[in-house]
PDB file of C-alpha atoms and ligand atoms in Angstrom:
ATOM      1  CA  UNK A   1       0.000   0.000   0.000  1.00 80.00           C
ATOM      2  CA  UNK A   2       2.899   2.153   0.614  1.00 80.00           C
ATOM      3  CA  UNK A   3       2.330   3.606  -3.154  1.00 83.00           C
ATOM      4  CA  UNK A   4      -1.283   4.659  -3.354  1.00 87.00           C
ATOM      5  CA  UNK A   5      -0.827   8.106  -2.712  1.00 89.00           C
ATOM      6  CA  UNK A   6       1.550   8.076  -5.950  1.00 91.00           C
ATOM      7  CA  UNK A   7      -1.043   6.405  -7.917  1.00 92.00           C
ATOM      8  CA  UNK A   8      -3.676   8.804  -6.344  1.00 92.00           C
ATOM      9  CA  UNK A   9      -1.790  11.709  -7.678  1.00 91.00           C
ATOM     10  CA  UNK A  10      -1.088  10.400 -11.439  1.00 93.00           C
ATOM     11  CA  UNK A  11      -4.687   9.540 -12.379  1.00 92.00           C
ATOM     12  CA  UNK A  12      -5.903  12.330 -13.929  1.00 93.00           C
ATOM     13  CA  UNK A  13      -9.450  12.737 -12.370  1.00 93.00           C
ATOM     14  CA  UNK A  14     -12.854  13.785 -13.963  1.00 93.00           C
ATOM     15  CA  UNK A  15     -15.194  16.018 -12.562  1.00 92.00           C
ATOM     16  CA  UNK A  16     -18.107  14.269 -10.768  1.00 92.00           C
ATOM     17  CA  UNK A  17     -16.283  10.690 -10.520  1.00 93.00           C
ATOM     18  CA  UNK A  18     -15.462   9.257  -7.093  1.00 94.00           C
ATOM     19  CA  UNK A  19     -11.822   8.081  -6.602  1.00 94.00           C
ATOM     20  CA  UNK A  20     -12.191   6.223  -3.544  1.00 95.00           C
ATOM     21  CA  UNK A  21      -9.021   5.052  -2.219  1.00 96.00           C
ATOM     22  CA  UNK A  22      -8.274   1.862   0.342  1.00 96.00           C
ATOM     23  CA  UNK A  23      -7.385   2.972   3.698  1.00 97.00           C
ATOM     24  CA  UNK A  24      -7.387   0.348   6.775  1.00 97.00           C
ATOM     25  CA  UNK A  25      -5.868   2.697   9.212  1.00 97.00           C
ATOM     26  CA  UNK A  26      -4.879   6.257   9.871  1.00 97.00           C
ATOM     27  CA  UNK A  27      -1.730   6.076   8.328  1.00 97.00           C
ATOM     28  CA  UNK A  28      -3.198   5.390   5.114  1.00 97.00           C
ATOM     29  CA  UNK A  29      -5.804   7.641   5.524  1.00 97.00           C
ATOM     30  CA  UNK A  30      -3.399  10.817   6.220  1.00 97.00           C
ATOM     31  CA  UNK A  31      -1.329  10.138   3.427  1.00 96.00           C
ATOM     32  CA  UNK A  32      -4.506  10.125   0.805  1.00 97.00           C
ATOM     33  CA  UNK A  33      -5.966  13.030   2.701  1.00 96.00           C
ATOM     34  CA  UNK A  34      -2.603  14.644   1.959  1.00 96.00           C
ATOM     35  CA  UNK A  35      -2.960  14.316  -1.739  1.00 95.00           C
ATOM     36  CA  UNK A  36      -6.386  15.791  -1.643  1.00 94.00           C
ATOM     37  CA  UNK A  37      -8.533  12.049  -1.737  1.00 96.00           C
ATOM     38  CA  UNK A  38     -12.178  13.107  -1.134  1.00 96.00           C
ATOM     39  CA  UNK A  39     -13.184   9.707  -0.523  1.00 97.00           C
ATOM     40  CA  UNK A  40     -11.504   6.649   1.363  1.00 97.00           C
ATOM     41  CA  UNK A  41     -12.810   3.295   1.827  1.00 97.00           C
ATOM     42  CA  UNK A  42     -12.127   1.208   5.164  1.00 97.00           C
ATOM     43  CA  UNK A  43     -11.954  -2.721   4.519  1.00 96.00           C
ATOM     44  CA  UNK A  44     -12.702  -5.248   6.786  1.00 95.00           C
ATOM     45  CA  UNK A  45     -13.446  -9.054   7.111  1.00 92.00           C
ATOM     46  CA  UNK A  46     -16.109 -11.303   8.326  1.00 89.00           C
ATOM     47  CA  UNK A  47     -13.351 -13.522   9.670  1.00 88.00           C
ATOM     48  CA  UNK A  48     -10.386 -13.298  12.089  1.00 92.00           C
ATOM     49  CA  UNK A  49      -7.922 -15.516   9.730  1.00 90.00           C
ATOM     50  CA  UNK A  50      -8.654 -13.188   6.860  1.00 90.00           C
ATOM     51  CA  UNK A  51      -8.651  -9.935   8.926  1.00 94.00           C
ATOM     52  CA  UNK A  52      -5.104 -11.161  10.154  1.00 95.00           C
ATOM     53  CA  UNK A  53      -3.720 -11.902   6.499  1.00 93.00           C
ATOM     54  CA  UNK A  54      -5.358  -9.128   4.852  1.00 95.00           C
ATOM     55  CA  UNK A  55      -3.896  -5.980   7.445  1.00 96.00           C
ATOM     56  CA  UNK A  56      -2.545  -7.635   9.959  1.00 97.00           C
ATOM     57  CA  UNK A  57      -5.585  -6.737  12.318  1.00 97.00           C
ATOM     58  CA  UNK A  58      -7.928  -8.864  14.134  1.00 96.00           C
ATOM     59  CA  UNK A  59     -11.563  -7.811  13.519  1.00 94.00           C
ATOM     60  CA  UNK A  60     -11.520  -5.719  16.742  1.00 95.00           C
ATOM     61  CA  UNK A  61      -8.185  -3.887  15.777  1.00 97.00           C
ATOM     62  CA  UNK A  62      -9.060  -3.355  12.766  1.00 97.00           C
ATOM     63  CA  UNK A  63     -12.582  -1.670  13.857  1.00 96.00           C
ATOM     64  CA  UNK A  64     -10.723   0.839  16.425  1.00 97.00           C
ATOM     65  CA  UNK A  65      -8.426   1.790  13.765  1.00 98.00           C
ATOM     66  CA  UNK A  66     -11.728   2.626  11.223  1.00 97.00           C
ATOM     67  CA  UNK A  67     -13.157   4.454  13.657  1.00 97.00           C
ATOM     68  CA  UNK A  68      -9.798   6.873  14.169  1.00 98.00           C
ATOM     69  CA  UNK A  69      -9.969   7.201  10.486  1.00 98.00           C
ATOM     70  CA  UNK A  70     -13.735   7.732  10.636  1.00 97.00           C
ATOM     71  CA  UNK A  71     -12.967  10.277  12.842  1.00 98.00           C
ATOM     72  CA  UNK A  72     -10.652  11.807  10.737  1.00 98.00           C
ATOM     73  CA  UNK A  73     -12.175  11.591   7.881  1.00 98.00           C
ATOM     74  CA  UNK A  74     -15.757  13.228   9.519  1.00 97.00           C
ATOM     75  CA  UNK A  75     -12.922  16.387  10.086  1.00 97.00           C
ATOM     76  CA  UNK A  76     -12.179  16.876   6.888  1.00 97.00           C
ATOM     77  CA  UNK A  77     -15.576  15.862   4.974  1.00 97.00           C
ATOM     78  CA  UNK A  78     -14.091  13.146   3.378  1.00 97.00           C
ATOM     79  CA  UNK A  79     -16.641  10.570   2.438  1.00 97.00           C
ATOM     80  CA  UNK A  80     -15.883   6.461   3.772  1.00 97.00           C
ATOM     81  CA  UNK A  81     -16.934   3.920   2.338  1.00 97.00           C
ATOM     82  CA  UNK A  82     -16.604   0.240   4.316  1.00 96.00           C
ATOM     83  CA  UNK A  83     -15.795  -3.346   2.566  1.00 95.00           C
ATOM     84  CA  UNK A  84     -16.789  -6.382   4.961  1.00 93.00           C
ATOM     85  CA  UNK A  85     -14.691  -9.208   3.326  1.00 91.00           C
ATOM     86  CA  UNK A  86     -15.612 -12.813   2.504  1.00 87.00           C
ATOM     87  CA  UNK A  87     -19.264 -12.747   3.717  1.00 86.00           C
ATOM     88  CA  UNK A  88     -20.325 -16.058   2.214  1.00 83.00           C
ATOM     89  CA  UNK A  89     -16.706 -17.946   2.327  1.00 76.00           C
ATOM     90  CA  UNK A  90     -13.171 -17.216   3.787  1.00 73.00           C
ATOM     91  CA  UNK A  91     -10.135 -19.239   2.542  1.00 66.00           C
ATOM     92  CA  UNK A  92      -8.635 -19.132   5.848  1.00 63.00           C
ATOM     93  CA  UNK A  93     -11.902 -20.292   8.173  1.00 58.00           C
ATOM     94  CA  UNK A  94     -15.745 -20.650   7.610  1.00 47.00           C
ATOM     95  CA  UNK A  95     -19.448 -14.836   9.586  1.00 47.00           C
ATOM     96  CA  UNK A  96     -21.112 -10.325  10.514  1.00 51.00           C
ATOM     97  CA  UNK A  97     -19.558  -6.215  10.746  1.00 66.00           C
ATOM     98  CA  UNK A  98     -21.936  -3.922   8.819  1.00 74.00           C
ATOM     99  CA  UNK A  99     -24.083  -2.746  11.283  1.00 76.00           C
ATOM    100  CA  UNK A 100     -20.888  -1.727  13.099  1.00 81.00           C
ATOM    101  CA  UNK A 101     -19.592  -0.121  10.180  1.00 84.00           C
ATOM    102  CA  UNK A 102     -22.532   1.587   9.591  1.00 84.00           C
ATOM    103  CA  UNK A 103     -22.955   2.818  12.810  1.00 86.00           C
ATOM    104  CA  UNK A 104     -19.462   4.534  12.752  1.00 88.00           C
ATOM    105  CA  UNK A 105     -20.751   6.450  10.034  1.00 92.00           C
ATOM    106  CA  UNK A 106     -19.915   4.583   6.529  1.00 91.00           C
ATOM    107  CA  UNK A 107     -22.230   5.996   4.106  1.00 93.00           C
ATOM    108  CA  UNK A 108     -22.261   2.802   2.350  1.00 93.00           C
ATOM    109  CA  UNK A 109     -21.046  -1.112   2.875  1.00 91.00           C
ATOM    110  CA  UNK A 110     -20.126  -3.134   0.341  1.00 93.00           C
ATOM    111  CA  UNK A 111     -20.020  -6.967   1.095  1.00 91.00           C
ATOM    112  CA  UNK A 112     -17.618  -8.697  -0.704  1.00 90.00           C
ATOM    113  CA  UNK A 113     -17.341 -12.609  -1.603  1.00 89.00           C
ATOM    114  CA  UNK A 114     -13.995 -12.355  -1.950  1.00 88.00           C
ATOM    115  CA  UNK A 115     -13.101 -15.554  -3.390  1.00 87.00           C
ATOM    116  CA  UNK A 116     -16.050 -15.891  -5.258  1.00 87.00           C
ATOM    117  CA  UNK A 117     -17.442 -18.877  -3.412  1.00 85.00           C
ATOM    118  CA  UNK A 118     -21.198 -17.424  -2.960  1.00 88.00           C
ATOM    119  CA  UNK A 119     -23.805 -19.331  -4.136  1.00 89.00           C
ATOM    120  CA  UNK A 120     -27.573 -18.123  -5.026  1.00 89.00           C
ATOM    121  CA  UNK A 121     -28.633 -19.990  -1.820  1.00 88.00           C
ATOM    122  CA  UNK A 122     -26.023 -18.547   0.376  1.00 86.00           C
ATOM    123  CA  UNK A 123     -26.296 -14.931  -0.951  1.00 87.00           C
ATOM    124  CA  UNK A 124     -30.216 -15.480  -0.687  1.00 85.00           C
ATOM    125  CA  UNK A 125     -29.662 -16.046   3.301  1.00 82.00           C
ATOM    126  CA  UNK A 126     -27.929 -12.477   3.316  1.00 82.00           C
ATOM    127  CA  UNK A 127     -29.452  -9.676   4.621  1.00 81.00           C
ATOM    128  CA  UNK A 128     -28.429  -7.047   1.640  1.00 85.00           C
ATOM    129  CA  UNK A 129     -30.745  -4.146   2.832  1.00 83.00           C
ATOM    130  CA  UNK A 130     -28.699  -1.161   2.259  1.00 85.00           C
ATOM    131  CA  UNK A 131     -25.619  -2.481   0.895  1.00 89.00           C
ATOM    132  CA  UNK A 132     -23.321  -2.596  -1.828  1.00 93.00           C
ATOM    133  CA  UNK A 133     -21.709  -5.972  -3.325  1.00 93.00           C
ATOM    134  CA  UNK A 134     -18.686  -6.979  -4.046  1.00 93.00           C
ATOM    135  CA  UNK A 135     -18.990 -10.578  -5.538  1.00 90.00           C
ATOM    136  CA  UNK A 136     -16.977 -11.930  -8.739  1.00 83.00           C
ATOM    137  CA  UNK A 137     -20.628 -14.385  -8.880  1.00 85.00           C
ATOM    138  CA  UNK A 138     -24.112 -13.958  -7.042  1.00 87.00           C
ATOM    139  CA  UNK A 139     -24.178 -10.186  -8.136  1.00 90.00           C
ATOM    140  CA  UNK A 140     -27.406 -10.798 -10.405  1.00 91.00           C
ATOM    141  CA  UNK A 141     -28.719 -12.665  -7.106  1.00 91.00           C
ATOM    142  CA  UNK A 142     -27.990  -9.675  -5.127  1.00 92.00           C
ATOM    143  CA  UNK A 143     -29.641  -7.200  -7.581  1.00 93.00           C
ATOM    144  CA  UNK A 144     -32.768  -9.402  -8.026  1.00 91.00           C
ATOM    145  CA  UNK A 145     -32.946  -8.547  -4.348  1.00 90.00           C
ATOM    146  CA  UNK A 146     -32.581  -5.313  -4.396  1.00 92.00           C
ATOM    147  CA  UNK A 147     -29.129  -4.312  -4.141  1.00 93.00           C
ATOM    148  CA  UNK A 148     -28.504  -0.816  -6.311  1.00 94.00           C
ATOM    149  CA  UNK A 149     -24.413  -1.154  -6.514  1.00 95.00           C
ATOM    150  CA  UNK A 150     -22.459  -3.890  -8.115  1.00 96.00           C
ATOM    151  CA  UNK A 151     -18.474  -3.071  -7.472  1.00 95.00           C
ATOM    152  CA  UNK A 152     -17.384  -3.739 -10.877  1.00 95.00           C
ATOM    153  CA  UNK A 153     -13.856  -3.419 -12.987  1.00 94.00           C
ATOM    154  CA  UNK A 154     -13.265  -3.638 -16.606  1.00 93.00           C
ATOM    155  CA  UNK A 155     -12.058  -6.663 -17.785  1.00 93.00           C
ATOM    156  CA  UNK A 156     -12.320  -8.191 -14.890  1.00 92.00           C
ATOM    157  CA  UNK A 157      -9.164  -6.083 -13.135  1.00 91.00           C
ATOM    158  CA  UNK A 158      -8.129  -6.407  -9.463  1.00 88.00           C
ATOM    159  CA  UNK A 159      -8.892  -9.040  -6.848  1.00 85.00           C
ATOM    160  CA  UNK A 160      -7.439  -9.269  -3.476  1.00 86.00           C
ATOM    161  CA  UNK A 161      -4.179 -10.690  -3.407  1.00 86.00           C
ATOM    162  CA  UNK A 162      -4.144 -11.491   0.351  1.00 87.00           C
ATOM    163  CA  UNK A 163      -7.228 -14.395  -0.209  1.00 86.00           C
ATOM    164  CA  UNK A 164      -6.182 -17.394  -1.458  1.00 84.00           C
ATOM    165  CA  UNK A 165      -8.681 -17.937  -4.254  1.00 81.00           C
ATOM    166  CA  UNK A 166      -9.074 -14.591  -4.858  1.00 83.00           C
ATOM    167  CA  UNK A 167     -11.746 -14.722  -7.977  1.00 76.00           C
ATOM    168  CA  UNK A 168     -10.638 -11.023  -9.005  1.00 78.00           C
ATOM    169  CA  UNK A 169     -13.562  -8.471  -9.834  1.00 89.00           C
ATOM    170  CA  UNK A 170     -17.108  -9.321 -11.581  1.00 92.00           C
ATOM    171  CA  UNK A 171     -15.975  -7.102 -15.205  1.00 94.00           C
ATOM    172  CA  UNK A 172     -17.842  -4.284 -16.002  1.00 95.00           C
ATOM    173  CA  UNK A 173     -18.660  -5.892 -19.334  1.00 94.00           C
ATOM    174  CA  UNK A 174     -20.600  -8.805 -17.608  1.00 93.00           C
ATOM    175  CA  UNK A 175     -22.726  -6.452 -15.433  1.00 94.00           C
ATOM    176  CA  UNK A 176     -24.095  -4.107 -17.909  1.00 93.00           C
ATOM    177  CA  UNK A 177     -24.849  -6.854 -20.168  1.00 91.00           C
ATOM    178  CA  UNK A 178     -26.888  -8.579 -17.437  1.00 91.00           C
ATOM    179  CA  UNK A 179     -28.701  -4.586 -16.959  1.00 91.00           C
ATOM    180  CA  UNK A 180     -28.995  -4.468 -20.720  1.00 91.00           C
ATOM    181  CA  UNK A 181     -30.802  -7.572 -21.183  1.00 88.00           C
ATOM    182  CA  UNK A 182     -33.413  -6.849 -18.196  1.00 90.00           C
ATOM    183  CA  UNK A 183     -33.509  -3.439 -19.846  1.00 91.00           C
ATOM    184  CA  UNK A 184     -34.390  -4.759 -23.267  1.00 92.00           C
ATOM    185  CA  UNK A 185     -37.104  -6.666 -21.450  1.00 92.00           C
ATOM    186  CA  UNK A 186     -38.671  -3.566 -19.588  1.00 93.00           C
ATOM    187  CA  UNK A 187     -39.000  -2.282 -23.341  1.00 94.00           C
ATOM    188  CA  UNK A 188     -40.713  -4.926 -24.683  1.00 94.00           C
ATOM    189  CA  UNK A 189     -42.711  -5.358 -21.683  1.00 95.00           C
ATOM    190  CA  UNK A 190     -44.141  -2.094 -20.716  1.00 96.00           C
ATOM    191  CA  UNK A 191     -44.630  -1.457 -24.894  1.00 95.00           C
ATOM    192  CA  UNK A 192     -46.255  -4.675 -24.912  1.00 96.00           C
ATOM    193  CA  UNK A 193     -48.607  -3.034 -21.870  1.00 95.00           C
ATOM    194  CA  UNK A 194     -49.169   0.202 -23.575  1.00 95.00           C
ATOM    195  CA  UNK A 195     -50.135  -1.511 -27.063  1.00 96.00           C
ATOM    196  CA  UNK A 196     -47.326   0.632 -28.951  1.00 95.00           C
ATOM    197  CA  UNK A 197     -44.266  -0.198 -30.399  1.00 94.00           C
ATOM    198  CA  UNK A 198     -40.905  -0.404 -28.919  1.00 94.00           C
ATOM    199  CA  UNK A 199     -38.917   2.552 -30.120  1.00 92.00           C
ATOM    200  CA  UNK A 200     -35.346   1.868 -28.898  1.00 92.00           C
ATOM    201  CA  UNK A 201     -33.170   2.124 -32.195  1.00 88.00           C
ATOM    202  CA  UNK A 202     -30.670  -0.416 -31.169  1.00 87.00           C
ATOM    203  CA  UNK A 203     -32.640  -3.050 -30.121  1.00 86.00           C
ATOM    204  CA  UNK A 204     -31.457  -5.144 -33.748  1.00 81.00           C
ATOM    205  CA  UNK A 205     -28.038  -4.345 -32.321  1.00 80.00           C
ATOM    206  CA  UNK A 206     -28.544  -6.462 -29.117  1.00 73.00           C
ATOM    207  CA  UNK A 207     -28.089  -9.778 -28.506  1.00 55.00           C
ATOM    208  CA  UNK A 208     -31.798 -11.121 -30.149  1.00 53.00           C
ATOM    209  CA  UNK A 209     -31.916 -13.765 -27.306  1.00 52.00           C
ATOM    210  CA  UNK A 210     -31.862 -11.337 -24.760  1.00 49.00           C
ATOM    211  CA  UNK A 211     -34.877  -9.818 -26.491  1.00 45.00           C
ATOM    212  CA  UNK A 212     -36.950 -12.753 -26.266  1.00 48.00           C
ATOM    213  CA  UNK A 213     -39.657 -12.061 -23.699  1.00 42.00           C
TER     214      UNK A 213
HETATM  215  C1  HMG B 301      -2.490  -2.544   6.301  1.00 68.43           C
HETATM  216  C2  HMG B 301      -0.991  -2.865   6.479  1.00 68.43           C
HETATM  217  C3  HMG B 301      -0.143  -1.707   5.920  1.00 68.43           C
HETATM  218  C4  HMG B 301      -0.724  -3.031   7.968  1.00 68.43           C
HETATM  219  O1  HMG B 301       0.580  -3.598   8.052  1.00 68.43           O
HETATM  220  P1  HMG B 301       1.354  -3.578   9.435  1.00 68.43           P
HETATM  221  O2  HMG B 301       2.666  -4.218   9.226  1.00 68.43           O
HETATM  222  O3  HMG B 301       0.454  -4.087  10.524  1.00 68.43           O
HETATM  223  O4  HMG B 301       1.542  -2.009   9.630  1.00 68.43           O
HETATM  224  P2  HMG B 301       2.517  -1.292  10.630  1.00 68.43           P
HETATM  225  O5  HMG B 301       1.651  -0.227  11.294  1.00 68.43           O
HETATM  226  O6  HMG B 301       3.251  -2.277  11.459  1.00 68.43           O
HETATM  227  O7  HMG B 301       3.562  -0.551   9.638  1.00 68.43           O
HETATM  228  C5  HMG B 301       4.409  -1.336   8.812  1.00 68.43           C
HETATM  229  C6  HMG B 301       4.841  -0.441   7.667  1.00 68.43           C
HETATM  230  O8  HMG B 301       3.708  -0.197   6.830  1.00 68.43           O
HETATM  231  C7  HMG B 301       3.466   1.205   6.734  1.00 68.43           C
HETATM  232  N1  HMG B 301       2.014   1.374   6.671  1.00 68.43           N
HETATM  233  C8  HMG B 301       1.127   1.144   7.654  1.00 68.43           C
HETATM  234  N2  HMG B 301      -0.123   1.387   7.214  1.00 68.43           N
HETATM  235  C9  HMG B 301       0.003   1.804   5.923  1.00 68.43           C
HETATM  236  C10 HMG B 301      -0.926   2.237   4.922  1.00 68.43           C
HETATM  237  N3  HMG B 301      -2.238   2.256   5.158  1.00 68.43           N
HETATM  238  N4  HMG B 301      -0.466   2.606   3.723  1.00 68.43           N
HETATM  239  C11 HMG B 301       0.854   2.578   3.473  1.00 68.43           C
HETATM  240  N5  HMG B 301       1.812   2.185   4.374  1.00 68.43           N
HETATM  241  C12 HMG B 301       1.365   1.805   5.578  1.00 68.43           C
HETATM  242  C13 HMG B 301       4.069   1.818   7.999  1.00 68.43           C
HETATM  243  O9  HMG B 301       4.389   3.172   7.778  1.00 68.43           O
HETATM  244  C14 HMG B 301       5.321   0.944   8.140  1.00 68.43           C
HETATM  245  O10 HMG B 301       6.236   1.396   7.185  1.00 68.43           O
HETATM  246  P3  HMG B 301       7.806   1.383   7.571  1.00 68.43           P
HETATM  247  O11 HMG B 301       7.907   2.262   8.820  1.00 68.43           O
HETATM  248  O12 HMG B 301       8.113  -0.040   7.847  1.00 68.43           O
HETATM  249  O13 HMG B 301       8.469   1.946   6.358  1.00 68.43           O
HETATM  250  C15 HMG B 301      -0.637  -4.178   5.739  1.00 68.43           C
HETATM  251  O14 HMG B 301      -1.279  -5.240   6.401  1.00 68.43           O
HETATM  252  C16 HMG B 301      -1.002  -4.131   4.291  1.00 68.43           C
HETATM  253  O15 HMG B 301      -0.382  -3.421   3.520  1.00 68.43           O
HETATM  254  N6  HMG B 301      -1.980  -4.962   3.904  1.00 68.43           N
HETATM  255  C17 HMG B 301      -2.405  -5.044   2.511  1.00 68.43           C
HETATM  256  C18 HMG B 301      -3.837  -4.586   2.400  1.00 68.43           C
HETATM  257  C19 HMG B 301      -4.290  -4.746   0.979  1.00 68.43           C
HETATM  258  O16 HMG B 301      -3.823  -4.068   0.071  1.00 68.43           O
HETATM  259  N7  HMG B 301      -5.253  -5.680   0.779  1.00 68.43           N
HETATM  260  C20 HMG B 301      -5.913  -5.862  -0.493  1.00 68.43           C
HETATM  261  C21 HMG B 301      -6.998  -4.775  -0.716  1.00 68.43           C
HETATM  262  S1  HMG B 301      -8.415  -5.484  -1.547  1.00 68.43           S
HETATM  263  C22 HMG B 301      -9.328  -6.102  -0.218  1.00 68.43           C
HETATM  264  O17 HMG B 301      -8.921  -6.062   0.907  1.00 68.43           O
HETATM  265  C23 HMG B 301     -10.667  -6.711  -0.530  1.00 68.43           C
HETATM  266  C24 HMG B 301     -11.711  -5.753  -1.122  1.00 68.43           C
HETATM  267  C25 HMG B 301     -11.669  -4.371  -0.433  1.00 68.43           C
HETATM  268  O18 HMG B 301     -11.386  -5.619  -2.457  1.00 68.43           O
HETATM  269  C26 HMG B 301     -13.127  -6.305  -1.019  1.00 68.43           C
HETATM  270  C27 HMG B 301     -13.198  -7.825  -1.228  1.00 68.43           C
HETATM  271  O19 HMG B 301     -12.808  -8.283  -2.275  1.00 68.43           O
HETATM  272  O20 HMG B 301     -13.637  -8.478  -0.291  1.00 68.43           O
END
């Protein structure tokens, strides 16, 4: 981690887009506040092994040091975001933090299945009000159940290196071709419902199977 703050300061950074940047503990958090970071993300883990491997922190560590960079971060009005690792499967032992997280003032948690073990039974047992995911897998499980943010990356980038079995990042790609094919649904359905015809202009573009009703 000792590099973020470079990284930080080479993107070059669009108006309106959220760079949120990975910060377990208050050194990491000064050192992106320092290169102006308006948004940091605290990550922790739903087990002990993988809290341990991951930043060296058992759960209960790791949760005093969030709240010193919660508190930090409140000072400046820098936004947090938390991560509660390997929610439905840890490769180091068989877990929950959010309300915790929430509590300390995260405006948002993301759960992650960090090795991309979930399952549409196990994510179904998951209470995903008011949550994020994080899941290489059961993301269209999650969304059928109401969860509004899928952590994506293009191509499929990232992936923590700390979990054995680390299934990288659900791509980009996959998840707005799962949204464009319910989308191309809605069309047909709700012209279908209305009795006039479906006006999209791309619709021959997409896949035709996703079009069938
Ligand atoms: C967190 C530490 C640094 C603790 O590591 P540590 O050894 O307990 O830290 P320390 O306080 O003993 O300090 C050791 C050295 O690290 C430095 N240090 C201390 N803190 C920081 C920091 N924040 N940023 C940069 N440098 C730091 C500190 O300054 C010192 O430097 P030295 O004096 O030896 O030159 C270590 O365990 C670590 O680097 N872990 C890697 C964390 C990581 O990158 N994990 C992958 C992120 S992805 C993820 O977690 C999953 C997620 C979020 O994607 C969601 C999901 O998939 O589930």
């Amino acid at each position: 981690m000792g590099d973020a703050s470079d990284v930080f300061s080479q993107i070059t950074r669009k108006r309106g887009v959220s760079y949120p940047v990975l910060t377990p503990n208050l050194k990491g958090f000064q050192s992106a506040a320092a290169v102006g970071v308006q948004e940091v993300a605290v990550f922790g883990a739903a087990s002990q092994s993988f809290s341990k491997k991951n930043i060296n922190a058992t759960i209960e560590e790791s949760l005093q040091r969030f709240q010193e960079v919660m508190d930090a971060a409140q000072k400046q009005n820098i936004r947090v975001r938390g991560y509660v690792s390997c929610v439905l499967g840890c490769p180091y032992e068989g877990c929950s933090r959010c309300k915790l997280m929430k509590d300390m003032g995260c405006y948002e948690i993301s759960l992650g299945d960090t090795i991309g073990v979930g399952t549409p039974g196990s994510m179904a047992l998951m209470s995903l009000d008011d949550v994020a995911v994080h899941c290489a897998g059961e993301y269209a499980t999650a969304v059928n159940r109401g969860v509004r943010v899928v952590d994506s990356a293009v191509a499929g980038l990232g992936g923590c290196p700390y979990a054995d079995g680390a299934s990288g990042n659900v791509s980009s790609e996959d998840v707005v071709y799962m949204l464009r094919e319910w989308l191309v649904k809605v069309g047909h359905f709700i012209s279908g419902a209305m009795k006039r015809s479906n006006n999209s202009r791309v619709l021959g573009l997409m896949d035709t199977n996703a079009c069938q009703l």
